[in-house]
PDB file of C-alpha atoms and ligand atoms in Angstrom:
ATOM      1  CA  UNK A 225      14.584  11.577  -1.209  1.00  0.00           C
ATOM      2  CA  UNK A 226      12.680  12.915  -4.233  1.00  0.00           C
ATOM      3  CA  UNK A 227      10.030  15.043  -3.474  1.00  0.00           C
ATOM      4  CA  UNK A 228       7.328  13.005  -1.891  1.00  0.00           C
ATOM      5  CA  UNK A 229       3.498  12.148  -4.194  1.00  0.00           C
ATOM      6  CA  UNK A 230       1.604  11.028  -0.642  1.00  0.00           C
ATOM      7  CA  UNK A 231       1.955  12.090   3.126  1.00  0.00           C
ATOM      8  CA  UNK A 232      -0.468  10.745   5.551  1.00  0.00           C
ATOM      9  CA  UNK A 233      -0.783  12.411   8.598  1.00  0.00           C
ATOM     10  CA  UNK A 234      -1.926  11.050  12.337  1.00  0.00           C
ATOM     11  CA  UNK A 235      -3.049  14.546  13.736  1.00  0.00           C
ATOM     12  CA  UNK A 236      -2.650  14.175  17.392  1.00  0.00           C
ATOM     13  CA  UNK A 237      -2.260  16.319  20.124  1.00  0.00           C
ATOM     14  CA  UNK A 238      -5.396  18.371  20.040  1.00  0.00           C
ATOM     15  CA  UNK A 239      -6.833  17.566  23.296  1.00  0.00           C
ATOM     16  CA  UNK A 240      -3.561  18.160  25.412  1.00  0.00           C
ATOM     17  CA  UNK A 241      -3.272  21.711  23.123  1.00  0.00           C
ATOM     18  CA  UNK A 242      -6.527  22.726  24.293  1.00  0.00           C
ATOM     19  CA  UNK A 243      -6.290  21.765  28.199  1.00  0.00           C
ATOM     20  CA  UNK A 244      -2.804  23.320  28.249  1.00  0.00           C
ATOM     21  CA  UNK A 245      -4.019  26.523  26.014  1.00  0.00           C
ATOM     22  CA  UNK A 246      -7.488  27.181  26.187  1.00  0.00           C
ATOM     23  CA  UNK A 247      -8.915  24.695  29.187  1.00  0.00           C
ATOM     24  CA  UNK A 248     -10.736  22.999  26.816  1.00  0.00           C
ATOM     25  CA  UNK A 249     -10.128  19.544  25.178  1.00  0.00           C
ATOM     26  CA  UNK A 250     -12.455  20.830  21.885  1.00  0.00           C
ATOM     27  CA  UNK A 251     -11.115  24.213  21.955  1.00  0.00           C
ATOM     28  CA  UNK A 252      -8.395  22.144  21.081  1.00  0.00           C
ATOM     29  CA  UNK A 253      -9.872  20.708  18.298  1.00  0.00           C
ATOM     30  CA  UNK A 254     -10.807  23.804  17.053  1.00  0.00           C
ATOM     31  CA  UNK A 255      -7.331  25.173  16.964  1.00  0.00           C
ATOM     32  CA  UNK A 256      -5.710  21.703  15.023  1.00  0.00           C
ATOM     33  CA  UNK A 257      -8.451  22.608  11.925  1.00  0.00           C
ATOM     34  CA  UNK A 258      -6.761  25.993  11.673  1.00  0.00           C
ATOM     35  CA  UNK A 259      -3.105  24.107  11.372  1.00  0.00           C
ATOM     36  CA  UNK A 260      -5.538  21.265   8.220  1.00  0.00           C
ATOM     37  CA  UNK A 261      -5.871  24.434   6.704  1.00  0.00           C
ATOM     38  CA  UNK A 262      -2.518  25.580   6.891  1.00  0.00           C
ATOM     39  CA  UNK A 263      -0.989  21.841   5.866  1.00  0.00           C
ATOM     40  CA  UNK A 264      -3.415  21.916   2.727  1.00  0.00           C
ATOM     41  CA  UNK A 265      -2.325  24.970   1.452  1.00  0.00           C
ATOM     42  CA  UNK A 266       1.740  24.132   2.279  1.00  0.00           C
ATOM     43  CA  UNK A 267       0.629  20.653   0.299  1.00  0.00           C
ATOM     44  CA  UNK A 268      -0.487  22.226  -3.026  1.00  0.00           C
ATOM     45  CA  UNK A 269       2.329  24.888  -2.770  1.00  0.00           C
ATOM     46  CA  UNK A 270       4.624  21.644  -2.911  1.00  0.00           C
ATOM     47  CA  UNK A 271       2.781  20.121  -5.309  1.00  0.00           C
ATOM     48  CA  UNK A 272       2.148  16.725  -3.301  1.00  0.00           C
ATOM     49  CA  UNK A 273      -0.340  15.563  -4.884  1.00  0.00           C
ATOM     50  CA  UNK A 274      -2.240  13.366  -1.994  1.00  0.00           C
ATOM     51  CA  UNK A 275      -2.455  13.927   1.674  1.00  0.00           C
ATOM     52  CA  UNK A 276      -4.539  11.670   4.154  1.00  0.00           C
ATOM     53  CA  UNK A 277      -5.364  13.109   7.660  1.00  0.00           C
ATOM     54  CA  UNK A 278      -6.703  10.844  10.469  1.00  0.00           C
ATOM     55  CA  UNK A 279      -9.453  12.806  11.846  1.00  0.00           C
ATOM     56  CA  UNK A 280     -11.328   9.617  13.583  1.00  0.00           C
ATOM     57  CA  UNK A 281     -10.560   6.123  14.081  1.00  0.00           C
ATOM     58  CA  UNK A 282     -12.824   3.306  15.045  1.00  0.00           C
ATOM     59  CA  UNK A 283     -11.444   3.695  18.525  1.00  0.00           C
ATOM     60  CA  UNK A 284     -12.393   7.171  18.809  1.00  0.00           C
ATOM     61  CA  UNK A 285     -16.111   6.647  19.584  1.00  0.00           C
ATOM     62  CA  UNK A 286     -15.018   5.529  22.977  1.00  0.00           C
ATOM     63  CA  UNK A 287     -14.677   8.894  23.934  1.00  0.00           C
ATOM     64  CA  UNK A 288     -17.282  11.118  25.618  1.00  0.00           C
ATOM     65  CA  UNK A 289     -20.123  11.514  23.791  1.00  0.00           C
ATOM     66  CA  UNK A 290     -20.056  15.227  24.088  1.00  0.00           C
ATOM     67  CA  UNK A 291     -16.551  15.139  22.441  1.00  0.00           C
ATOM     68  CA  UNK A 292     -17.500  12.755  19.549  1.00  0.00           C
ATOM     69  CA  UNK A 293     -20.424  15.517  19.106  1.00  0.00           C
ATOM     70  CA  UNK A 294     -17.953  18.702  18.705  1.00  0.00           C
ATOM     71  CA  UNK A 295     -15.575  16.679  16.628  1.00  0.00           C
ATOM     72  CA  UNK A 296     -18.768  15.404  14.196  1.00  0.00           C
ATOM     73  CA  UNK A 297     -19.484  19.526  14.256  1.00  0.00           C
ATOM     74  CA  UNK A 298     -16.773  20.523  13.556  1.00  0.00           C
ATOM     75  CA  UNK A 299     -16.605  17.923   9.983  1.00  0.00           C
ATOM     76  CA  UNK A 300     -20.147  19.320   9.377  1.00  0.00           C
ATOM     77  CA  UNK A 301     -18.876  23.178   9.426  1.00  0.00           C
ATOM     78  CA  UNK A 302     -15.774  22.013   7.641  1.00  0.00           C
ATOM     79  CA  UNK A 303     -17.892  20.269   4.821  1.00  0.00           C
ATOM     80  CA  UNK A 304     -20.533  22.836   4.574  1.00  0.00           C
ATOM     81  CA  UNK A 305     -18.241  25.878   4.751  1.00  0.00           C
ATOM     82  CA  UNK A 306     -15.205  24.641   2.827  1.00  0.00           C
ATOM     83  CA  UNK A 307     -16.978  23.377   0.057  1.00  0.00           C
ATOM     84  CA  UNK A 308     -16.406  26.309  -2.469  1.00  0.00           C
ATOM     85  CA  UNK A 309     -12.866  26.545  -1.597  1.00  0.00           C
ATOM     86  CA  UNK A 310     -11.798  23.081  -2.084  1.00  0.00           C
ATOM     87  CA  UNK A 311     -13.513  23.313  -5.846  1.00  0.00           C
ATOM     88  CA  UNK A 312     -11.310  26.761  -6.371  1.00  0.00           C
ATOM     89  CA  UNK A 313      -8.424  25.280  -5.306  1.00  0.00           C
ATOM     90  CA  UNK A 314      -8.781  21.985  -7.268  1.00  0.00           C
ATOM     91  CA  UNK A 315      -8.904  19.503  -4.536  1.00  0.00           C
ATOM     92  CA  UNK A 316     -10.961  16.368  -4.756  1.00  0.00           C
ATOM     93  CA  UNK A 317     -11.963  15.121  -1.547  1.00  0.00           C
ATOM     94  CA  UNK A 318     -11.997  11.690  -0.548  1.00  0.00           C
ATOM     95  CA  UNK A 319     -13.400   9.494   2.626  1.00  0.00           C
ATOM     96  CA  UNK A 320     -11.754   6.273   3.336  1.00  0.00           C
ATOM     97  CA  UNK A 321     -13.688   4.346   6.618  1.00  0.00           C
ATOM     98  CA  UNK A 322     -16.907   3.286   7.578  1.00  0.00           C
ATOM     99  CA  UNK A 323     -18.927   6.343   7.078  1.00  0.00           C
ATOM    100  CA  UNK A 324     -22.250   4.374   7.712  1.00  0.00           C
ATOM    101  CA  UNK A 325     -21.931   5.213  11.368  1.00  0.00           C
ATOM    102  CA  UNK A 326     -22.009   8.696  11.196  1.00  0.00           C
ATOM    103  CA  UNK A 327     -25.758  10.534  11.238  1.00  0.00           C
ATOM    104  CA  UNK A 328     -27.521  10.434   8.110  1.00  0.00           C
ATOM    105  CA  UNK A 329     -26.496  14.214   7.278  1.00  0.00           C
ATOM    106  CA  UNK A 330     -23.360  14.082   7.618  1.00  0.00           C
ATOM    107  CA  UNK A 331     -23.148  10.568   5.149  1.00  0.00           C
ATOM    108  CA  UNK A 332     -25.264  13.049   2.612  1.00  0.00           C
ATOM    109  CA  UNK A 333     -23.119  15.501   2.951  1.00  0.00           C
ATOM    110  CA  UNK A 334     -19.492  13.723   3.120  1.00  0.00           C
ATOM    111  CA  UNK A 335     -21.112  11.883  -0.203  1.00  0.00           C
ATOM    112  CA  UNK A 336     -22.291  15.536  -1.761  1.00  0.00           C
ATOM    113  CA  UNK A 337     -18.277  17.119  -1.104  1.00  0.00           C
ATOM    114  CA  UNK A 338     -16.893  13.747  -2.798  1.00  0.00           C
ATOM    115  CA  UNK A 339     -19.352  13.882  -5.947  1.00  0.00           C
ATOM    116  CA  UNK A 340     -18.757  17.638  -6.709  1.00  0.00           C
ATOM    117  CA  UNK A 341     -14.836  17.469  -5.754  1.00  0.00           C
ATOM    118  CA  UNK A 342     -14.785  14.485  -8.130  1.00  0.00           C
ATOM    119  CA  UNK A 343     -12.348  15.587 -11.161  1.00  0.00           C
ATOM    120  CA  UNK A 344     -10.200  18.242  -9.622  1.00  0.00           C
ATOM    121  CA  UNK A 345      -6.718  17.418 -10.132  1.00  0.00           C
ATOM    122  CA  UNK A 346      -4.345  19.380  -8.267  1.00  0.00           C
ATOM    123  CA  UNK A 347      -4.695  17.788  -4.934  1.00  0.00           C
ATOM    124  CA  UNK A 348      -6.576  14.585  -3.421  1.00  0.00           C
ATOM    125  CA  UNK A 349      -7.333  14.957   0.332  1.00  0.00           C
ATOM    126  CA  UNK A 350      -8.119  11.963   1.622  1.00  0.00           C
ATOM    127  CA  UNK A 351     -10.023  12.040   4.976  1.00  0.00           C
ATOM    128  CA  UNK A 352     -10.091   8.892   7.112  1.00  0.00           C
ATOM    129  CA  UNK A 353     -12.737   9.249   9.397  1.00  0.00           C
ATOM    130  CA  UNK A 354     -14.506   5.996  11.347  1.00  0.00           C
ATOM    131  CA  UNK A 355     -11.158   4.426   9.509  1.00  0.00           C
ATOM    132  CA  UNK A 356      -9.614   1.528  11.219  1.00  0.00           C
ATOM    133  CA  UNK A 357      -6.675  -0.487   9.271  1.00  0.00           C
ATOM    134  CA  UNK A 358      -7.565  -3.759  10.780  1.00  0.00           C
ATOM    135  CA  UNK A 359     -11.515  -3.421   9.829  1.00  0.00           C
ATOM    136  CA  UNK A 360     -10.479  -2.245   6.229  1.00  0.00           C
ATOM    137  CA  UNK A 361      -8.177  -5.153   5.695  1.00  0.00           C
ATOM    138  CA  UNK A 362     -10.798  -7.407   7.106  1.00  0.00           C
ATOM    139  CA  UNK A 363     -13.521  -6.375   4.400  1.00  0.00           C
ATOM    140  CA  UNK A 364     -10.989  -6.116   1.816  1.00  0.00           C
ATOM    141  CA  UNK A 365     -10.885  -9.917   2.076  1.00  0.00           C
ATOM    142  CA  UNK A 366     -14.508 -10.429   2.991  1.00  0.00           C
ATOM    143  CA  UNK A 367     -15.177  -8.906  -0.925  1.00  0.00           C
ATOM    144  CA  UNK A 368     -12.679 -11.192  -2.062  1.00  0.00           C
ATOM    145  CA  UNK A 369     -13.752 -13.857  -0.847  1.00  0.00           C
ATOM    146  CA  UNK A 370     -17.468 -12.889  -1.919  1.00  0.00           C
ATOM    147  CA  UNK A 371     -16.045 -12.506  -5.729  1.00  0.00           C
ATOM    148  CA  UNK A 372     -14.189 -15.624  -5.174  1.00  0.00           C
ATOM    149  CA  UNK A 373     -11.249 -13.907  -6.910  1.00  0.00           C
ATOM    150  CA  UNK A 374      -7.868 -15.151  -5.816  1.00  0.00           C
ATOM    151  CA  UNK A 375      -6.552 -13.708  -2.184  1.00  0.00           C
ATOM    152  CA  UNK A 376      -3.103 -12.072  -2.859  1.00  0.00           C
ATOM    153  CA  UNK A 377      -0.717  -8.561  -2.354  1.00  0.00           C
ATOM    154  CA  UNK A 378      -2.340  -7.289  -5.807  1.00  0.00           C
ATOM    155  CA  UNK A 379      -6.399  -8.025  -5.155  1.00  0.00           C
ATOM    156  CA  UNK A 380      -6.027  -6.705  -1.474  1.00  0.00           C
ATOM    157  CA  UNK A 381      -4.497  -3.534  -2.626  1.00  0.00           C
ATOM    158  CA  UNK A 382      -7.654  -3.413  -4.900  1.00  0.00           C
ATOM    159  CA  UNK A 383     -10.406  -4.068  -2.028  1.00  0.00           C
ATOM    160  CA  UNK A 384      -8.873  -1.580   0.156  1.00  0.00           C
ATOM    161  CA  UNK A 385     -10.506   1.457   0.593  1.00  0.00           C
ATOM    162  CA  UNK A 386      -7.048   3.259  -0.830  1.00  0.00           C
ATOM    163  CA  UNK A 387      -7.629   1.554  -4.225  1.00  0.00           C
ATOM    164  CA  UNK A 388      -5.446   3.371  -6.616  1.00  0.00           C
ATOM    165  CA  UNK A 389      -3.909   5.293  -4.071  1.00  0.00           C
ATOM    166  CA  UNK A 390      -0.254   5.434  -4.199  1.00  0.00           C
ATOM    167  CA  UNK A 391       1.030   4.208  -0.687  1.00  0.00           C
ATOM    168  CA  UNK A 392       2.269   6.813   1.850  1.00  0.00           C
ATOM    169  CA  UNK A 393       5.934   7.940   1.205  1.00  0.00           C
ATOM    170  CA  UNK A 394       6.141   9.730   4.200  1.00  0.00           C
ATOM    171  CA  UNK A 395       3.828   9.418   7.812  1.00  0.00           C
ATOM    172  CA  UNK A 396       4.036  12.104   9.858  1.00  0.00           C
ATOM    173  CA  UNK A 397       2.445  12.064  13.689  1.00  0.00           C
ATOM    174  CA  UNK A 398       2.678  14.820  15.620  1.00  0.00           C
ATOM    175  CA  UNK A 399       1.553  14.868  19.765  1.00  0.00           C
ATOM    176  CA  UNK A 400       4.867  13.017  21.460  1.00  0.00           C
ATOM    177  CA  UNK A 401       3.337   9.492  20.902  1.00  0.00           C
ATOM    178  CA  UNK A 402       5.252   6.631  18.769  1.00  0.00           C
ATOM    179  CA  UNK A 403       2.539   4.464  18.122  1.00  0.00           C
ATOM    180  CA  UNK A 404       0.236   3.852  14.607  1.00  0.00           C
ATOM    181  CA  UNK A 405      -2.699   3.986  16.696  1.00  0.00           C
ATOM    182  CA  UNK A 406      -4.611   1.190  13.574  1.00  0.00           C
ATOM    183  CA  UNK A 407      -3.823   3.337  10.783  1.00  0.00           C
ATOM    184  CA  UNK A 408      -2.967   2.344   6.785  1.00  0.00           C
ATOM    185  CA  UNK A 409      -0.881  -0.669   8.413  1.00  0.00           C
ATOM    186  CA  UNK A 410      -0.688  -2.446   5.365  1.00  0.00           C
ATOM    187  CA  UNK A 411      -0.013   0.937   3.097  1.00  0.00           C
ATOM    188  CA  UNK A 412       2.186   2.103   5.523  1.00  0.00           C
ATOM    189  CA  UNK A 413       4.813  -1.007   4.802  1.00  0.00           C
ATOM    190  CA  UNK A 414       7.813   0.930   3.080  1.00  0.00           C
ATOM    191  CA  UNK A 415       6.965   4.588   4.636  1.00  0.00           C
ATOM    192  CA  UNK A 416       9.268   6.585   6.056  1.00  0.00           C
ATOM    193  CA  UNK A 417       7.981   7.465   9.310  1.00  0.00           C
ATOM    194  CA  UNK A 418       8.727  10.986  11.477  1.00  0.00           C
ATOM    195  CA  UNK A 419       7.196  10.867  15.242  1.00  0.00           C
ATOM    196  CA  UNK A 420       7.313  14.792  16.012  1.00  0.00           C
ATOM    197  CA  UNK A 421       6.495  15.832  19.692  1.00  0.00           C
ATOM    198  CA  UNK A 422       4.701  19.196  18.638  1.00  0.00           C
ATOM    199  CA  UNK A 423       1.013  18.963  19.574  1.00  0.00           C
ATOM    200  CA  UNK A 424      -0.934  19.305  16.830  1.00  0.00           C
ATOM    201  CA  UNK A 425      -2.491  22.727  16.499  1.00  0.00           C
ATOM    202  CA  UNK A 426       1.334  23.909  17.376  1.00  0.00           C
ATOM    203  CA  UNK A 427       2.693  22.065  13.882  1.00  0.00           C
ATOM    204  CA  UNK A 428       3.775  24.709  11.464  1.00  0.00           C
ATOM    205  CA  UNK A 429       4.632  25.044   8.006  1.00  0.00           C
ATOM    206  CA  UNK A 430       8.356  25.257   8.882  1.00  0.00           C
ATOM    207  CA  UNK A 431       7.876  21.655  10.763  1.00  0.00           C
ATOM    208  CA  UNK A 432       5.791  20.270   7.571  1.00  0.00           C
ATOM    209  CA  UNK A 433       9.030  21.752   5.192  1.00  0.00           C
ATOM    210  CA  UNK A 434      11.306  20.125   7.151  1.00  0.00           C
ATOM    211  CA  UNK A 435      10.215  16.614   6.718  1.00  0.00           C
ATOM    212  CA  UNK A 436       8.611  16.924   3.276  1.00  0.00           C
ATOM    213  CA  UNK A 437      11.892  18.600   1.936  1.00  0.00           C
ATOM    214  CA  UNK A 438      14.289  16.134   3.264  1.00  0.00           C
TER     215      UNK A 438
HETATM  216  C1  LIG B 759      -6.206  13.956  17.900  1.00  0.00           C
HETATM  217  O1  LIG B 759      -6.018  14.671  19.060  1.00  0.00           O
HETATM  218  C2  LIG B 759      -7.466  14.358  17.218  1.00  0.00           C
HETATM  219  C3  LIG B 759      -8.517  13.330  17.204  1.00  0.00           C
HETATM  220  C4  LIG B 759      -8.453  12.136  17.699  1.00  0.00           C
HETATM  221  C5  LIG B 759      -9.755  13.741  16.596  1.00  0.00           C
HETATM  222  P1  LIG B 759      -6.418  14.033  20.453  1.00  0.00           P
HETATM  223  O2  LIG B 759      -7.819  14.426  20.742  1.00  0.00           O
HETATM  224  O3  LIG B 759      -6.146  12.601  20.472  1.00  0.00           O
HETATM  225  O4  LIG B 759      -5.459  14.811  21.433  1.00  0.00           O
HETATM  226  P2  LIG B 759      -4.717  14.213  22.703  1.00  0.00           P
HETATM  227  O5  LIG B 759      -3.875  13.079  22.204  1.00  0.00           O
HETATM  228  O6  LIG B 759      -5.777  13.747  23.634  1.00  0.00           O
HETATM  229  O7  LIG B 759      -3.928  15.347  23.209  1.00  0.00           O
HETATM  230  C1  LIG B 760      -5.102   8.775  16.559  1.00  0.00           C
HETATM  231  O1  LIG B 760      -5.047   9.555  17.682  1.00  0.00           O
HETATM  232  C2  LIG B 760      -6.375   9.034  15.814  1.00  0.00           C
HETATM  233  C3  LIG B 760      -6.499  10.340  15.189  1.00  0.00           C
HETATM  234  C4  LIG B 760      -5.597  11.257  15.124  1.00  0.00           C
HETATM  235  C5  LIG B 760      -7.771  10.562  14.569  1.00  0.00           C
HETATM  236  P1  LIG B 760      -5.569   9.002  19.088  1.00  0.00           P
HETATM  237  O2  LIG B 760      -5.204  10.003  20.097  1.00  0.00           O
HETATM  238  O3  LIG B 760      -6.992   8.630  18.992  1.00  0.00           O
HETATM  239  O4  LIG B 760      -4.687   7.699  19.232  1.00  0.00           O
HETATM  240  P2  LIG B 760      -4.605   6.662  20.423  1.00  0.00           P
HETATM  241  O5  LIG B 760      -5.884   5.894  20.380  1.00  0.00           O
HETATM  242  O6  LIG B 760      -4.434   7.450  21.657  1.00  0.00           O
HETATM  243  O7  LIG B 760      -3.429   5.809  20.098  1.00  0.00           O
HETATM  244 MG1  LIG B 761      -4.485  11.499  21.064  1.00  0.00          MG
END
């Protein structure tokens, strides 16, 4: 295959990590950033130049609240400490999802990162967070509708929240599950897709290589 533009990553396996490692489903959370940080850098090197990571789906706020608080936290530290470094390293951030559930802060500052990410070229790191494929697909033909504009492949792609996004060529989920768990369904259509039973804070850059370079 030629080297791949787009990989889109389900990142799962945290919670089992952290029971297993560190007795602690969020300590387990906290470990699988360290590995984002690792696959970011590993992208660029590669010169892919998008990666999504599913941090939170719709389903996710089923989980204890004290959970959904570390993991919203943890996105807060991320934004607020990361900031600098995504601008040195030319990535422009982007959030596909609902993002109007999320506390008023962290909307301000998830809009803030996009604004002053906005024209870096050398990576686009998509984040889908609150993202649900069904939901987007949904309001993707609610706005059509609205507009009245004809309902086919090409205006969908357009009222999704990938809009210009190349598709996926390659989805990667770590954590020993085969499932899509409601993500990019429709932009997932012609992806070539590697199930990998490493949790995820225990996915290294030798793993990544291996797919991305096949
Ligand atoms: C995925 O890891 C990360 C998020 C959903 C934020 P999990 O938390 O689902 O980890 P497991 O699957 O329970 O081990
Ligand atoms: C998928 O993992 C969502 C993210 C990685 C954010 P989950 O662990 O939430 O998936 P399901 O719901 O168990 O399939
Ligand atoms: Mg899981």
């Amino acid at each position: 295959m030629n080297s791949p533009k787009h990989v889109a990553i389900i990142m799962d396996g945290n919670g089992r990590w952290g029971i297993e490692n560190k007795k602690s489903r969020n300590l387990g959370h906290k470990a699988g950033l360290k590995t984002v940080e690792k696959i970011i850098k590993s992208t660029i090197k590669n010169k892919i130049k998008y990666l999504t990571l599913y941090a939170f789906s719709t389903e996710n706020w089923k989980r204890p609240y004290l959970e959904i608080k570390f993991l919203l936290n943890l996105l807060e530290s991320f934004l607020n400490d990361k900031l600098n470094e995504l601008n040195k390293n030319g990535i422009k951030l982007k959030i596909i999802g609902n993002i109007k559930k999320f506390p008023k802060n962290i909307q301000s500052n998830l809009k803030n990162a996009q604004k002053k990410t906005n024209k870096n070229k050398n990576l686009q790191l998509i984040l889908a967070l609150n993202y649900g494929s069904k939901s987007e697909i949904v309001n993707a033909i609610k706005l059509i509708k609205n507009k009245k504009i004809k309902i086919n492949e090409k205006s969908i792609d357009r009222f999704l929240y990938t809009k210009g996004i190349p598709n996926p060529d390659i989805l990667i989920r770590t954590g020993n599950t085969n499932r899509l768990s409601n993500f990019l369904l429709w932009q997932l259509a012609y992806s070539e897709i590697f199930f990998e039973k490493k949790l995820w804070p225990e996915f290294s850059i030798k793993d990544y290589n291996r797919i991305i370079k096949i």
